[in-house]
mmCIF file of C-alpha atoms in Angstrom:
data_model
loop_
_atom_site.group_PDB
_atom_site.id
_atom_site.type_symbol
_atom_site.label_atom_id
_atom_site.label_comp_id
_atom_site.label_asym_id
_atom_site.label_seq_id
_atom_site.Cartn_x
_atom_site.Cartn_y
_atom_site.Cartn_z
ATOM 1 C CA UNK T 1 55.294 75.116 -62.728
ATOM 2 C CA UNK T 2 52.255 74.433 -60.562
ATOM 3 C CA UNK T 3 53.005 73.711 -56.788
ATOM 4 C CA UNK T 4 50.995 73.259 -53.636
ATOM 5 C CA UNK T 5 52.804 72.347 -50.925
ATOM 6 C CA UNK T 6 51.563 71.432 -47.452
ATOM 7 C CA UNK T 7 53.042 69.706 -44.339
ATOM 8 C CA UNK T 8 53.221 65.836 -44.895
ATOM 9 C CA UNK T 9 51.799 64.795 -41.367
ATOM 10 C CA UNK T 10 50.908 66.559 -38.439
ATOM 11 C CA UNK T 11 49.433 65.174 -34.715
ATOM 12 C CA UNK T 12 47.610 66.602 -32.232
ATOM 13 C CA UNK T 13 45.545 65.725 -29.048
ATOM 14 C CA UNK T 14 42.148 64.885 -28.777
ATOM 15 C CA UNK T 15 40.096 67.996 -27.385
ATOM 16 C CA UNK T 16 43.159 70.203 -28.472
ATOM 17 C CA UNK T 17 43.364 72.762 -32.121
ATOM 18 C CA UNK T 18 45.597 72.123 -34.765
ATOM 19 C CA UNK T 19 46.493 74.109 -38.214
ATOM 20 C CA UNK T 20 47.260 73.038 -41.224
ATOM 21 C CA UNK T 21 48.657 75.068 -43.711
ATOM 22 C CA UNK T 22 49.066 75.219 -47.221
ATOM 23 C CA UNK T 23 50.912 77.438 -49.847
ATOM 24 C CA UNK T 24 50.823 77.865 -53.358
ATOM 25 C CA UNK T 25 52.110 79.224 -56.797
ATOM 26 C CA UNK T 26 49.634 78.442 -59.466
ATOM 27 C CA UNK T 27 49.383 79.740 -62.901
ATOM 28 C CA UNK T 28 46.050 82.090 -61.906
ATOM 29 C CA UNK T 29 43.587 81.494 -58.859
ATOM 30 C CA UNK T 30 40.158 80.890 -58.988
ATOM 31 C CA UNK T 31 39.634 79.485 -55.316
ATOM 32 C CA UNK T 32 41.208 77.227 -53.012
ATOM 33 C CA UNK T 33 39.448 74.055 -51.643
ATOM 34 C CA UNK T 34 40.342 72.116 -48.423
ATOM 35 C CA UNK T 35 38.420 68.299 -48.536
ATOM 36 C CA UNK T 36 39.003 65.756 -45.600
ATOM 37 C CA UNK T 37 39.523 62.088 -46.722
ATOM 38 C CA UNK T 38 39.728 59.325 -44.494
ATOM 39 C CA UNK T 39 41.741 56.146 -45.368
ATOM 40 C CA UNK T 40 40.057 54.046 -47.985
ATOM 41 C CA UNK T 41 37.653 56.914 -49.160
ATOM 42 C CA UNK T 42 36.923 59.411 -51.140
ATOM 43 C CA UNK T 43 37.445 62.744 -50.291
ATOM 44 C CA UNK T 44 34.814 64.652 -48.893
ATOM 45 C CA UNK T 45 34.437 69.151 -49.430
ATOM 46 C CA UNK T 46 35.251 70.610 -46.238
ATOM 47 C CA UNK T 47 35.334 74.547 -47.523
ATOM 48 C CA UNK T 48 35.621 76.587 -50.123
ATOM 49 C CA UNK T 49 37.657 80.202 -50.376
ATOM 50 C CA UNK T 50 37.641 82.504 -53.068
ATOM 51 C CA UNK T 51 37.769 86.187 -51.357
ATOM 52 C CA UNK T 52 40.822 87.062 -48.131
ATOM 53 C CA UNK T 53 39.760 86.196 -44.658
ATOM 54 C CA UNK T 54 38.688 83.548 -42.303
ATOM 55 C CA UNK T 55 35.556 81.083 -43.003
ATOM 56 C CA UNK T 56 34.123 79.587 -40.294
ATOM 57 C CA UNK T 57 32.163 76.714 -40.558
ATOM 58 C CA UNK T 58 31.046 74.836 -37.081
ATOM 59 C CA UNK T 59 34.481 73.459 -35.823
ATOM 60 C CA UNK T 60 36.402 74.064 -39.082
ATOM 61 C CA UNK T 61 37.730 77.610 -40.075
ATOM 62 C CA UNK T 62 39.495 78.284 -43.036
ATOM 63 C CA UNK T 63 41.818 81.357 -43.999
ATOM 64 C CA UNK T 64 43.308 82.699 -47.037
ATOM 65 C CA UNK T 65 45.281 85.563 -48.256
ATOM 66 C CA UNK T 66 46.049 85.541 -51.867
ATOM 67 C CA UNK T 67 48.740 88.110 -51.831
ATOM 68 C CA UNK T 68 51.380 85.685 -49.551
ATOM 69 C CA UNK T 69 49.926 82.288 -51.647
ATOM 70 C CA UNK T 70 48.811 80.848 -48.539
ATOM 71 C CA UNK T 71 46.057 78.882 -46.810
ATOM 72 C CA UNK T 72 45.240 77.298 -43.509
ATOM 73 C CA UNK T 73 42.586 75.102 -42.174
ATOM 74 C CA UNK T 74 41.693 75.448 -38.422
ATOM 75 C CA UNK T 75 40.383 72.699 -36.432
ATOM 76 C CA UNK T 76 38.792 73.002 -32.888
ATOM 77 C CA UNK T 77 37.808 70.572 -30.359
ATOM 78 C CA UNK T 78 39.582 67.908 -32.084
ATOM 79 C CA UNK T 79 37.708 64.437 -32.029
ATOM 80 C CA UNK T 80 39.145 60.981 -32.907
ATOM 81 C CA UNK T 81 37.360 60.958 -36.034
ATOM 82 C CA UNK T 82 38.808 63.981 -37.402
ATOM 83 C CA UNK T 83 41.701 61.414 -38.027
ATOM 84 C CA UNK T 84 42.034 62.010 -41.943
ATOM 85 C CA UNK T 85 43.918 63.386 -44.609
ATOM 86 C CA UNK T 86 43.680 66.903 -45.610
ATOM 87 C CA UNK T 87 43.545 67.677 -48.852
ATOM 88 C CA UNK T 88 44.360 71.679 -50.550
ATOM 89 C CA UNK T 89 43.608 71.883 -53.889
ATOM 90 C CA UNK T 90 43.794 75.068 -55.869
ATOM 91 C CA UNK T 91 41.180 76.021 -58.624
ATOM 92 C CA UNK T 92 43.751 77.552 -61.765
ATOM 93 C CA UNK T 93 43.386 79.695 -64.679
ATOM 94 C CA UNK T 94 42.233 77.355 -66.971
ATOM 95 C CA UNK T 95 39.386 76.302 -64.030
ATOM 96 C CA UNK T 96 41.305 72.762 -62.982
ATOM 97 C CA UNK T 97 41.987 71.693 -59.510
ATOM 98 C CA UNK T 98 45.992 71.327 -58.865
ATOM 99 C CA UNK T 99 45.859 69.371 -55.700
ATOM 100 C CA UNK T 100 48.771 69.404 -52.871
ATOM 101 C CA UNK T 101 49.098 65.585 -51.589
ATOM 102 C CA UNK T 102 47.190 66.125 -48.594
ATOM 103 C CA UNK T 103 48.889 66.017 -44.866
ATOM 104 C CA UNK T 104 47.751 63.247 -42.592
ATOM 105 C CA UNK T 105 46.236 64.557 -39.379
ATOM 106 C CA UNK T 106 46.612 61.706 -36.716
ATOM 107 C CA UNK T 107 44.999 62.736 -33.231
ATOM 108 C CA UNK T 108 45.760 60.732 -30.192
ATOM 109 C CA UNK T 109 43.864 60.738 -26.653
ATOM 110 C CA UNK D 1 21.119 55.293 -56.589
ATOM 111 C CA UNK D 2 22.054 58.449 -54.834
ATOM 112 C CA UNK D 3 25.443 60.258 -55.660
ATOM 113 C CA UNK D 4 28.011 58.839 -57.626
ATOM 114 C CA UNK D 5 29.034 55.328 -58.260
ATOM 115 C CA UNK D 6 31.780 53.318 -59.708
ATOM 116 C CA UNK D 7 32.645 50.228 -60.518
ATOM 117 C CA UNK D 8 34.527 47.785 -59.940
ATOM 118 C CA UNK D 9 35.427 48.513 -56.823
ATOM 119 C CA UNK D 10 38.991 46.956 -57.637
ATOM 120 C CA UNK D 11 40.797 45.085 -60.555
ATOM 121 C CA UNK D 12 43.498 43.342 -60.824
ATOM 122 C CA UNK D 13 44.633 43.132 -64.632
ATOM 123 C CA UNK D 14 47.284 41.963 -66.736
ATOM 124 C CA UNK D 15 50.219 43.954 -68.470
ATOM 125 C CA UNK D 16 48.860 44.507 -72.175
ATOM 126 C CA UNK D 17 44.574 44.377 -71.351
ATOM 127 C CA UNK D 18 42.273 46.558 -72.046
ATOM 128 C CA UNK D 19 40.078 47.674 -69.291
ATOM 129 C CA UNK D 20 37.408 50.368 -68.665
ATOM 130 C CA UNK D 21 36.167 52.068 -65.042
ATOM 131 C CA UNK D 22 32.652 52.774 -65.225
ATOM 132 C CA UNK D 23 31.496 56.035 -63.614
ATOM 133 C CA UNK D 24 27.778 57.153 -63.059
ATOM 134 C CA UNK D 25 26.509 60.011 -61.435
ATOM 135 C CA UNK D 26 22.497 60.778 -60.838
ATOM 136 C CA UNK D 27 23.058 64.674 -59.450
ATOM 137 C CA UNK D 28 22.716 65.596 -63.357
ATOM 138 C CA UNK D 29 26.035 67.601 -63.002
ATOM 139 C CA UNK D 30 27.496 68.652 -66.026
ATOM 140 C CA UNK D 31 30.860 68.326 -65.279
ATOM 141 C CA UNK D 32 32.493 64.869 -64.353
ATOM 142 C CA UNK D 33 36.889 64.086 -63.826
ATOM 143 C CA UNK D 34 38.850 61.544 -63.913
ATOM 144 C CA UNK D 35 41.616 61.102 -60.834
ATOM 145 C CA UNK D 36 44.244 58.943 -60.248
ATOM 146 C CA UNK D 37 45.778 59.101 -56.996
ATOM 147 C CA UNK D 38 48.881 57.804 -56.096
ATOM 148 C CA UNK D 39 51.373 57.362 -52.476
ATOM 149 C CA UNK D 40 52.814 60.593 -51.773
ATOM 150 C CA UNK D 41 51.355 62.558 -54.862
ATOM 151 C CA UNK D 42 48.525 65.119 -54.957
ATOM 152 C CA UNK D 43 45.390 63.584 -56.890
ATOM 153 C CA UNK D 44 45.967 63.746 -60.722
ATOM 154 C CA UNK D 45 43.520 64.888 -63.155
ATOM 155 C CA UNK D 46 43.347 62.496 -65.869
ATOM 156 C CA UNK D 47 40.576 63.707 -68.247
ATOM 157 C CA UNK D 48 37.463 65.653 -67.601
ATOM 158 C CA UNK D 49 34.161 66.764 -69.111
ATOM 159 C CA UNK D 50 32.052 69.704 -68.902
ATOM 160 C CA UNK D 51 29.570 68.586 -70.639
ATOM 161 C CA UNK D 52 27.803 65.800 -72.518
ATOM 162 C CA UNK D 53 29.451 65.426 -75.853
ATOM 163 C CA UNK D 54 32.849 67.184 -74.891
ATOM 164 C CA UNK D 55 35.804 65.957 -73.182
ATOM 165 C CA UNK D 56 39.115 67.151 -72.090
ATOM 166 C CA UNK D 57 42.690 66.623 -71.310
ATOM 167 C CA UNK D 58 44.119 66.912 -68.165
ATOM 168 C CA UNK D 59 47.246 66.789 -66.442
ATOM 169 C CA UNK D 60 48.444 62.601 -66.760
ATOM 170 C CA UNK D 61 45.831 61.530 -70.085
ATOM 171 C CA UNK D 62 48.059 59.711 -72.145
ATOM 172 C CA UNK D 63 47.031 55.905 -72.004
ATOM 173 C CA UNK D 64 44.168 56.794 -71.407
ATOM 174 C CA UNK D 65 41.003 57.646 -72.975
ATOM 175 C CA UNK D 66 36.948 59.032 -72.037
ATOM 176 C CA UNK D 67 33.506 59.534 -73.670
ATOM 177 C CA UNK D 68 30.450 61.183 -72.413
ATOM 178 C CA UNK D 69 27.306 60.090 -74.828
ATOM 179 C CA UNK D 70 25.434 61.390 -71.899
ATOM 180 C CA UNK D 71 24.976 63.191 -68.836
ATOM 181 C CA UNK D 72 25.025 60.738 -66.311
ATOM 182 C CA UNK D 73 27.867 58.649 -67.891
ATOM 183 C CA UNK D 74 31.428 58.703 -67.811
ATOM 184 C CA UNK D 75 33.796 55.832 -68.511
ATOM 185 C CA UNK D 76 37.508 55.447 -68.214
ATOM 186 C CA UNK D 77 39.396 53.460 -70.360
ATOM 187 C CA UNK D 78 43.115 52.293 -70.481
ATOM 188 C CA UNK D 79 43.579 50.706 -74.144
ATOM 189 C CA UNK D 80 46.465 48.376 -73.197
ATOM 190 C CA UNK D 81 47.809 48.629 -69.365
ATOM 191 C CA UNK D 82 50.764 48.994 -68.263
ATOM 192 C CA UNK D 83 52.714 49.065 -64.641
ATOM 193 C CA UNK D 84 52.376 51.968 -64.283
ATOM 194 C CA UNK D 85 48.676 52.731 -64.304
ATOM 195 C CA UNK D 86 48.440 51.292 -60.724
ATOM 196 C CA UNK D 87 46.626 53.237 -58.819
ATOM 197 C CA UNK D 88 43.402 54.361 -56.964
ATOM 198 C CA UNK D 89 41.111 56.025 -59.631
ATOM 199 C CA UNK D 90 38.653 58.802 -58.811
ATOM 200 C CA UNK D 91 35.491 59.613 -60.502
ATOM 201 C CA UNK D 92 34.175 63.027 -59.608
ATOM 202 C CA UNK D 93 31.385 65.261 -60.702
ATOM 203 C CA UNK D 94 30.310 68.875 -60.279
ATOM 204 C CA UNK D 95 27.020 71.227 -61.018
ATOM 205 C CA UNK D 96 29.247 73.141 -63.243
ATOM 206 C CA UNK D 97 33.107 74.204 -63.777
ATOM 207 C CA UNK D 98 34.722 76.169 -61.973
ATOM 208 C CA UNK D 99 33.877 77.242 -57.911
ATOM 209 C CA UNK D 100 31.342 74.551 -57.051
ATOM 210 C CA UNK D 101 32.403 71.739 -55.129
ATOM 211 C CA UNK D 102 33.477 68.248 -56.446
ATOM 212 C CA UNK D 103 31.772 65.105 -55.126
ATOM 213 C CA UNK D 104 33.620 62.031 -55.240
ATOM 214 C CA UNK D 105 32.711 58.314 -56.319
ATOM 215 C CA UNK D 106 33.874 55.548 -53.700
ATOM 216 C CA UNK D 107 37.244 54.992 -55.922
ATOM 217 C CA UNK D 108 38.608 52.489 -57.997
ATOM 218 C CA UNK D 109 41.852 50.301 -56.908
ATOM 219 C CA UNK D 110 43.820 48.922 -59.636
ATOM 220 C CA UNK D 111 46.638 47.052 -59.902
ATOM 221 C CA UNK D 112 48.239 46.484 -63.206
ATOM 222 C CA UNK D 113 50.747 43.042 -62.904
#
């Protein structure tokens, strides 16, 4: 089966960096997504990975490596309003997104 | 309108109704989803479309049904709800399949009694 697993909930300190990972087994790979959705909205695209390495993108960096199935997303400078859920989602073979079920990122001061 | 909209924004519906989320999108995108998402579970593709006049099955469709007469159009409906179908529903829409980002309507929150 299809699997995309990724830490429930994580916190971290205002000011401070925090990963997130995410690993998966998917029938193909066509790209992995990470979106940030607050509570009561819709998810929002944060980045977009198709090809190994690191993609940096102001405060947010994301990483893949296909070979090990694996993902992270890299936040700097945390802020209070990078309180959210953080979704990986996983573009397959047949071109659908398998999504994990997001880990909630609470930051305190 | 900019983006993508649904409506309503929440329902609550009796066991055994028939009810239909609206979904519209103005980015012309030819490709629009269905989501539900649930507590504790990834979002769950319902049905999709990638492009006016076709349609698709996804991962949870049964009780559920789509059409697409049209670009910019892309209703939901369940034909007779159940329990079960409680849940926040997603409308989404891309340029195309495949690598290019989804955007996301505001949700729909529905609670079948």
């Amino acid at each position: 089966g299809q699997n995309i697993d990724q830490p429930t909930e994580m916190t971290a300190t205002e000011g401070a960096i925090v990963q997130i990972n995410c690993t998966y087994q998917t029938s193909g790979f066509n790209g992995l997504f990470w979106y940030q959705q607050h509570a009561g909205e819709a998810p929002t695209f944060l980045s977009y990975n198709v090809l190994d390495g690191l993609e940096e993108k102001g405060r947010f960096s994301s990483f893949l490596s296909r070979s090990k199935g694996y993902s992270y997303l890299l936040l700097k400078e945390l802020q209070m309003k990078d309180s959210a859920s953080y979704l990986c989602a996983v573009l397959d073979s047949n071109y659908q997104l398998i999504w994990g079920a997001g880990t909630k990122l609470i930051i305190k001061p | 309108i900019a983006g993508i909209t649904q409506a309503p924004t929440s329902q609550i519906l009796a066991a055994g109704r028939r009810m239909t989320l609206r979904c519209t999108q103005d980015m012309r995108h030819n490709a629009m989803y269905w989501y539900r998402q649930d507590l504790g579970l990834g979002l769950r593709l319902i049905h999709y479309s990638n492009t006016a006049g076709t349609t698709g099955k996804g991962e949870v469709p049964d009780g559920y049904s789509v059409s697409r007469a049209n670009t910019d159009d892309f209703p939901l409906t369940l034909a007779s709800a159940v329990p079960s179908q409680t849940s926040v529903y997603f409308c989404a829409s891309s340029d195309s399949g495949g690598g290019n980002e989804q955007f996301f309507g505001p949700g729909t929150r529905l609670t079948v009694l």
